[in-house]
Coordinates of C-alpha atoms in Angstrom, one line a residue:
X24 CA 22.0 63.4 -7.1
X25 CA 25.1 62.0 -8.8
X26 CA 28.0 64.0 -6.8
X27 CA 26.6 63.7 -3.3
X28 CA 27.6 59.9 -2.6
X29 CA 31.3 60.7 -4.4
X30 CA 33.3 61.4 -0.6
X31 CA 33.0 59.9 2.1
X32 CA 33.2 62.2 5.5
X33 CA 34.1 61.8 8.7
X34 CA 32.9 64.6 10.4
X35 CA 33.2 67.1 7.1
X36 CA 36.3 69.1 7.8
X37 CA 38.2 72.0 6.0
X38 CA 41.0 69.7 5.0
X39 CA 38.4 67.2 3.8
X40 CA 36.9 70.0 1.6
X41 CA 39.8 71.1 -0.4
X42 CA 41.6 67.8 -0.8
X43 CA 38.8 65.7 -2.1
X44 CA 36.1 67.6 -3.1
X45 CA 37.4 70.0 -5.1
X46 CA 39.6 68.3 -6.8
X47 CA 36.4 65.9 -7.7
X48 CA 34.9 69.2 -9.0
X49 CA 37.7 69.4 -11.4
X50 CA 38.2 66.3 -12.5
X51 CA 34.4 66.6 -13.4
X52 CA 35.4 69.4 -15.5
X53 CA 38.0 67.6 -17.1
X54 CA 36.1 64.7 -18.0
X55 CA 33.6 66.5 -19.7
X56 CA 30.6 65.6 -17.2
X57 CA 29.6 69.4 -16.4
X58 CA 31.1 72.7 -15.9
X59 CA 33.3 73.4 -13.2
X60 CA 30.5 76.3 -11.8
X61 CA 28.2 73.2 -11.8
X62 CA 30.7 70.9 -9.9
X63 CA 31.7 73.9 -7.6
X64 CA 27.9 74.7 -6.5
X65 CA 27.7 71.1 -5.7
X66 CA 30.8 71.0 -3.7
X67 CA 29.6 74.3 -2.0
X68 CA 26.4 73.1 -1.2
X69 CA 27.1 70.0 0.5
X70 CA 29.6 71.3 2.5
X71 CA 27.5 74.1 4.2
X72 CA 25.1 71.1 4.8
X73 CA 27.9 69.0 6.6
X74 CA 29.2 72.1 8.5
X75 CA 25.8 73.4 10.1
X76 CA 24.8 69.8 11.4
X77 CA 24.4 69.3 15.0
X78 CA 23.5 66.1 17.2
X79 CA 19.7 65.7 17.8
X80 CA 20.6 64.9 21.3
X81 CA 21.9 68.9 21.5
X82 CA 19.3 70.6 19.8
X83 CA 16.9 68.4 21.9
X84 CA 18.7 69.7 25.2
X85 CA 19.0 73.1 24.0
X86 CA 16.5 75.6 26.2
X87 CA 16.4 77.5 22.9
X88 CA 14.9 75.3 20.8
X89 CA 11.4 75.4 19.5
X90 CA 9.1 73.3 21.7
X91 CA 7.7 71.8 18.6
X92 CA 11.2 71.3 17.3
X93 CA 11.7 69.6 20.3
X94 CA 9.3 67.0 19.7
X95 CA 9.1 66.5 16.6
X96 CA 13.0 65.7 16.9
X97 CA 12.6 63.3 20.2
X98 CA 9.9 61.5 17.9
X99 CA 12.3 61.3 15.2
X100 CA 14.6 59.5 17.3
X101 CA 11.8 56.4 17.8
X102 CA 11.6 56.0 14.4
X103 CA 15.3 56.0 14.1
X104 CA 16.0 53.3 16.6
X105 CA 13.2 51.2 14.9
X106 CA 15.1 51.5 11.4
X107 CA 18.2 49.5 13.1
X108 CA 17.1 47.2 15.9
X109 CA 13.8 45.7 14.1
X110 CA 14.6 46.7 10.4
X111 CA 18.5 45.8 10.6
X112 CA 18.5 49.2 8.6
X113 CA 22.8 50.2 9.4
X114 CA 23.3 51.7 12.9
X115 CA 25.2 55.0 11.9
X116 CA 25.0 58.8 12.7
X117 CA 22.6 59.2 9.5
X118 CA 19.5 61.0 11.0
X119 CA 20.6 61.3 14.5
X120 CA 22.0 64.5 13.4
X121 CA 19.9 68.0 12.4
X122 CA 20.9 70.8 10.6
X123 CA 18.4 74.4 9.4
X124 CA 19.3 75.2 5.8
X125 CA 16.3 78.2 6.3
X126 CA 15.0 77.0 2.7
X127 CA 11.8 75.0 1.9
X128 CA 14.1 72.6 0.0
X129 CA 17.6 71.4 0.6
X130 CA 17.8 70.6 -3.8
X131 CA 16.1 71.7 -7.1
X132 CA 16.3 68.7 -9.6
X133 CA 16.3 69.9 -13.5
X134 CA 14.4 67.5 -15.5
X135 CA 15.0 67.5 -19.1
X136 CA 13.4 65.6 -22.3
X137 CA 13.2 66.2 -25.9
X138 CA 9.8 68.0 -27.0
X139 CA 9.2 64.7 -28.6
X140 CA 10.5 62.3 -26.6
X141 CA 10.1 60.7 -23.0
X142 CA 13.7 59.6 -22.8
X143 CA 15.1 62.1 -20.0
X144 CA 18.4 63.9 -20.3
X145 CA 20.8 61.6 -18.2
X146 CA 23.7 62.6 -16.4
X147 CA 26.5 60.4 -15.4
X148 CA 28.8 60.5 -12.0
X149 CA 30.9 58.2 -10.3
X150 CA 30.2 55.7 -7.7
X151 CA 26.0 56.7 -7.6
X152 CA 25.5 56.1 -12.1
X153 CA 23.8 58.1 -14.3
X154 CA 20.3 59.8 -13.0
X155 CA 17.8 61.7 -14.9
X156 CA 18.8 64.8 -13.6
X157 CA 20.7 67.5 -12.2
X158 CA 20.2 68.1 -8.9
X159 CA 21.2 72.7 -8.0
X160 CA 21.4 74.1 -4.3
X161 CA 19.7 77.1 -5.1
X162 CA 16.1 77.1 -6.7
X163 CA 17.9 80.4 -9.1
X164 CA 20.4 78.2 -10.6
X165 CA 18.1 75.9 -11.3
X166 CA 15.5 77.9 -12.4
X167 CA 18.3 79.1 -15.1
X168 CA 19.2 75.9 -16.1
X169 CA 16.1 75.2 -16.6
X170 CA 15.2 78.4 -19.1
X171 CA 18.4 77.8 -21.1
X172 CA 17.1 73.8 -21.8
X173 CA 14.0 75.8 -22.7
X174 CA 15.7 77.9 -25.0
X175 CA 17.0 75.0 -26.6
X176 CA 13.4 72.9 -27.5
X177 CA 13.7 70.9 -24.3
X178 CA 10.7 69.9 -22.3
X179 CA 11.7 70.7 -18.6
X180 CA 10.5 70.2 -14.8
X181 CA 11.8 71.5 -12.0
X182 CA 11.0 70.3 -8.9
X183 CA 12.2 71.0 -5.1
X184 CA 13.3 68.0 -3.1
X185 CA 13.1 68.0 0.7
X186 CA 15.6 65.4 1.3
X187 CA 18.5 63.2 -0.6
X188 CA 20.6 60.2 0.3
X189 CA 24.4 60.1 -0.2
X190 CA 23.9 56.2 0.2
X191 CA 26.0 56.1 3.5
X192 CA 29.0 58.2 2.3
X193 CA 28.1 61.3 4.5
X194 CA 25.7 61.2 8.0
X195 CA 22.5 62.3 6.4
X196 CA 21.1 64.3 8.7
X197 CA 17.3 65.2 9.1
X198 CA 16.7 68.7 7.3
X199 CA 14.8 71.4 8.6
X200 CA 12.9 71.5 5.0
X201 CA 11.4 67.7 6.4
X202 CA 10.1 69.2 9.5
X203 CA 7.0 70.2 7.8
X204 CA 5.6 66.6 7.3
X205 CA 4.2 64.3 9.8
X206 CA 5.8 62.0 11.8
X207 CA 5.3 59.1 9.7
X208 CA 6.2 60.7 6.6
X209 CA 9.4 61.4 8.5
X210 CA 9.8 58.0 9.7
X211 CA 8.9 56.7 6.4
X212 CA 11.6 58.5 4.5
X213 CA 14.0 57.3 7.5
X214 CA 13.5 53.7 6.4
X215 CA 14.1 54.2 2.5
X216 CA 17.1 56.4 2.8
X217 CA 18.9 54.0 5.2
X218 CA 17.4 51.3 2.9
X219 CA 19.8 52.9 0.0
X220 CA 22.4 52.9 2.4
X221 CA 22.5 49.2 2.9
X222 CA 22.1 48.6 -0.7
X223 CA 22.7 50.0 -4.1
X224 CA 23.4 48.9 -7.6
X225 CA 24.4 51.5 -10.2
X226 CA 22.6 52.3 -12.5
X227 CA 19.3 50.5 -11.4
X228 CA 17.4 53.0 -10.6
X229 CA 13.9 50.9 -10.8
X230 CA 15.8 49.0 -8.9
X231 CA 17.0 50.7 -6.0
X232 CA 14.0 52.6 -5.6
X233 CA 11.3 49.4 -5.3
X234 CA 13.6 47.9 -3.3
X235 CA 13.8 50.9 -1.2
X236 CA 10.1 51.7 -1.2
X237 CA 9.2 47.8 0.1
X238 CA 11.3 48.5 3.0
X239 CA 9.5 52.1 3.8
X240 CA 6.6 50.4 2.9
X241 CA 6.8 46.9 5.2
X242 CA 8.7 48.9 7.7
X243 CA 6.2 51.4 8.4
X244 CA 3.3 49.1 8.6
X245 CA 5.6 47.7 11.1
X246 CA 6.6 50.8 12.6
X247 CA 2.4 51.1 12.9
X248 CA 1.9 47.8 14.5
X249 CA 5.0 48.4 17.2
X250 CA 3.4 51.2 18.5
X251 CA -0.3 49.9 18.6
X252 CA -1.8 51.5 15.9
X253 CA -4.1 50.9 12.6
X254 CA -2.9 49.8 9.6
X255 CA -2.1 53.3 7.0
X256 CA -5.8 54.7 5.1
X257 CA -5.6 52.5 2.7
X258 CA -8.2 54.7 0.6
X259 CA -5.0 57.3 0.6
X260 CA -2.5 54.7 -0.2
X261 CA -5.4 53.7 -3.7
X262 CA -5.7 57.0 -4.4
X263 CA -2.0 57.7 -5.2
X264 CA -1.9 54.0 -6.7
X265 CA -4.6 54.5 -9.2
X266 CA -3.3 58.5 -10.1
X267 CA 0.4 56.7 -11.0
X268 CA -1.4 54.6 -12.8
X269 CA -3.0 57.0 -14.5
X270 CA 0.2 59.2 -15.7
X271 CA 1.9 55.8 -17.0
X272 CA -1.0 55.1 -19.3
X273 CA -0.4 58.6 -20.5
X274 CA 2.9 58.7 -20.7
X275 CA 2.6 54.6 -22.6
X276 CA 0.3 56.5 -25.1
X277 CA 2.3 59.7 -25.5
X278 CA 5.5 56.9 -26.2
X279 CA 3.6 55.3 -29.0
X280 CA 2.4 59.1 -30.4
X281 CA 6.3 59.8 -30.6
X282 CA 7.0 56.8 -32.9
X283 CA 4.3 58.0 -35.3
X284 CA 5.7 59.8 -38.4
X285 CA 3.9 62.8 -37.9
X286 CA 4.7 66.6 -38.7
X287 CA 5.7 68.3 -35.4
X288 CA 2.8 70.5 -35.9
X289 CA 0.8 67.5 -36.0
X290 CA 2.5 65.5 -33.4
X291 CA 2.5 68.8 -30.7
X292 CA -1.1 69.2 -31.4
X293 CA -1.5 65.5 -30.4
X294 CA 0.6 65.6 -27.6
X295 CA -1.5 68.4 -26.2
X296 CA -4.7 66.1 -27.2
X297 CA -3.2 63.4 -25.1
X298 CA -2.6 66.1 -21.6
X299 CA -6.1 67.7 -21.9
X300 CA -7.1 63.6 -22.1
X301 CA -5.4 62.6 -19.0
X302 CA -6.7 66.0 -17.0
X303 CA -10.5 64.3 -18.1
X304 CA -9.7 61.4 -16.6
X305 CA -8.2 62.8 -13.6
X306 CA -11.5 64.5 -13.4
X307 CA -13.3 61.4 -14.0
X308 CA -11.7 59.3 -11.5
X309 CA -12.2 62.2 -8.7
X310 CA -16.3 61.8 -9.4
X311 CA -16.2 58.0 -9.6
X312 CA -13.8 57.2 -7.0
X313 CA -12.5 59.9 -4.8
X314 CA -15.3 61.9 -3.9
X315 CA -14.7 65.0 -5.9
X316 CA -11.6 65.4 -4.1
X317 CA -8.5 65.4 -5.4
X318 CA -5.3 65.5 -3.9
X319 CA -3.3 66.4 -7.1
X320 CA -5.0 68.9 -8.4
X321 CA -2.1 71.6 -8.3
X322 CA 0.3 68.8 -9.9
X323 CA -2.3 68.1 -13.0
X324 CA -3.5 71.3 -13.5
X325 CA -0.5 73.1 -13.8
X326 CA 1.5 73.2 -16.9
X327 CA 2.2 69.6 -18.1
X328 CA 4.7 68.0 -20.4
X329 CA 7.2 65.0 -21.3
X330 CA 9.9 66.1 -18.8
X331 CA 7.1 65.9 -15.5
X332 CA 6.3 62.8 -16.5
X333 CA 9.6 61.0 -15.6
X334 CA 9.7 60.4 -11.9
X335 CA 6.9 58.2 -12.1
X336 CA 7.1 54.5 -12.0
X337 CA 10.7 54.5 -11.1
X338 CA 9.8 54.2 -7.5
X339 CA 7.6 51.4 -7.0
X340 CA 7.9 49.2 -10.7
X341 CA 9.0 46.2 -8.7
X342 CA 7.8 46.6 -5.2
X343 CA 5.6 43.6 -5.3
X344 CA 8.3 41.1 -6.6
X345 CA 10.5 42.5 -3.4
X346 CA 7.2 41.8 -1.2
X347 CA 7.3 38.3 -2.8
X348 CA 10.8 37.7 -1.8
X349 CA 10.4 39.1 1.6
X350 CA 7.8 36.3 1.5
X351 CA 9.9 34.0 0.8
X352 CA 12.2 34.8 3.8
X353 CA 9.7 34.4 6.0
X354 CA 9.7 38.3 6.7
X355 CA 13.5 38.1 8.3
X356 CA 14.8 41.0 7.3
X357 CA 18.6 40.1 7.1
X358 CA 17.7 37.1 5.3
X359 CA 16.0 39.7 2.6
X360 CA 18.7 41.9 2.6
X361 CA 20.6 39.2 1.8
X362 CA 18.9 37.9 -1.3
X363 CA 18.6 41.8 -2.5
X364 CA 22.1 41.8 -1.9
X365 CA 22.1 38.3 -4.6
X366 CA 19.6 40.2 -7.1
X367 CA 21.6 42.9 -7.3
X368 CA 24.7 40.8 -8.4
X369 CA 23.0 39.9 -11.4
X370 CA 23.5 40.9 -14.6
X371 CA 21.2 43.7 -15.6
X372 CA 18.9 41.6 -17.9
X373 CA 18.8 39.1 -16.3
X374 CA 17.7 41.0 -12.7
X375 CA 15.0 42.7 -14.5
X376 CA 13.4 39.2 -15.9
X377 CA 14.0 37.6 -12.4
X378 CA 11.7 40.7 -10.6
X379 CA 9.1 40.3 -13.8
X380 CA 8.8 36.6 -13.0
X381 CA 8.0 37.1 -9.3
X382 CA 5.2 39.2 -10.2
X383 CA 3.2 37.2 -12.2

């Protein structure tokens, strides 16, 4: 999200607020990175986060609280104690605290692309990188961002987000927007986000996010044998596998369509050749492999383009070469961190060829 790991907090006071984060906003502004109105909802936004968080332990003890609330928040709590005495995930206030935001997401992020073109829009902010995209507390601000890319030829994808990381430079708390999952989804995004906390490189976004996704990976199957129970459906688990795998080979053909010197009328029929293809072998793979059932129908059969394409492969591109050094280790986790910590030293190039060489 760029401008959410920028301060870090104590506890988020008033003073905090105006001495660091607004002038942050500003010197956004005059660095030419956004708009001040840009900067100033992000500022706004975090801060009514940090101000309405409370301790789980007190929304726990509160009569008032939702019975449901109640345990879905002592359950919570497991998971969170797992993350830092058998993951050596860090052992902070991040998701032992709870705040309502009475929204179904906490972010919109604003995708952008060229119509001809699967190289996103990137946006650049100190200490977290550059990201491809821009991250709006309200879904109307984003929505408008969004129709004035339009306006301009842009390919764009919005897309709520339940739940963000500021990498250790607030408490994260847990969201009211993730109490609609189940409890291992919860637990799951527990162990990346505090993953990201122990570890970041900027900008390495494949990176960060394999890295991130072995640990939520390893450490629920770990999580799963703790409390006596079978492995994840792994049917589930090659479902989503083979449907990522599917949207890369379309966006790898769509990337070779692009260098083809076409007429744009000829290249945006072909583009829409190559969606209507992908939808057929979505369709396809649901006979031949699924059942008939498909789990992403309302992603695939809504409307599709360059810009909806980008989130994939960023999150798992090098989870097997982080399994393979977690191998290595012996499965001791501070003995992985460590040699994460190593990776990540390297120069770019060179980290990228290392990962690719563990995979083979």
């Amino acid at each position: 999200m760029g401008f959410f790991s920028l301060v870090r907090s104590n506890l988020g006071s008033l003073d905090l607020f105006f001495r660091v984060l607004v002038p942050l906003a500003l010197l956004g502004l005059l660095s030419g990175c956004s708009t001040l109105s840009y900067y100033g909802q992000l500022a706004d936004g975090q801060w009514q986060l940090l101000r309405g968080r409370q301790p789980v332990t007190a929304v726990i003890a509160d009569p008032a609280t939702d019975a449901r609330l109640r345990a879905r928040l002592e359950r919570s709590q497991a998971a969170r104690d797992f993350a830092s005495q058998q993951l050596h995930l860090p052992d902070n206030r991040s998701y032992r605290l709870y705040v309502d935001i009475h929204r179904p997401s906490v972010v919109w992020n604003v995708f952008a692309t060229a119509e001809f073109s699967l190289n996103p829009q990137t946006h650049c902010f100190p200490i977290a990188g550059c990201v491809a995209y821009r991250g709006y507390y309200s879904q109307g601000a984003a929505r408008g961002a969004a129709a004035l890319q339009r306006q301009q030829g842009m390919d764009v994808y919005v897309g709520g987000v339940e739940a963000y990381s500021t990498l250790g430079w607030f408490d994260d708390p847990i969201i009211s927007s993730m109490m609609t999952w189940g409890d291992e989804r919860l637990a799951t995004l527990i162990f990346h986000e505090l993953a990201h906390q122990n570890f970041y490189v900027k900008n390495d976004t494949e990176f960060n996010e394999s890295y991130a996704t072995f640990v939520e990976q390893e450490g629920t199957r770990q999580w799963r044998a703790a409390r006596g129970l079978a492995p994840a459906d792994v049917d589930l688990n090659r479902q989503l596998d083979q449907f990522t795998q599917l949207v890369l080979e379309t966006r790898e053909r769509l990337q070779q369509l692009y260098a083809q010197p076409l007429t744009r009328d000829a290249m945006r029929s072909a583009k829409a050749a190559e969606f209507a293809h992908m939808r057929q072998q979505y369709e396809a793979l649901k006979v031949s492999q699924w059942g008939g059932k498909g789990r992403f129908d309302a992603w695939v059969y809504s409307p599709l383009n360059n810009a909806k394409l980008l989130p994939f492969g960023l999150y798992d591109q090098y989870v097997p070469a982080f399994a393979q050094v977690f191998k290595q280790v012996n499965g001791d986790w501070p003995a992985f961190y460590t040699e994460v910590r190593r990776l990540g030293g390297l120069p770019a190039d060179e980290r990228k060829a290392f990962l690719q060489q563990l995979m083979r």
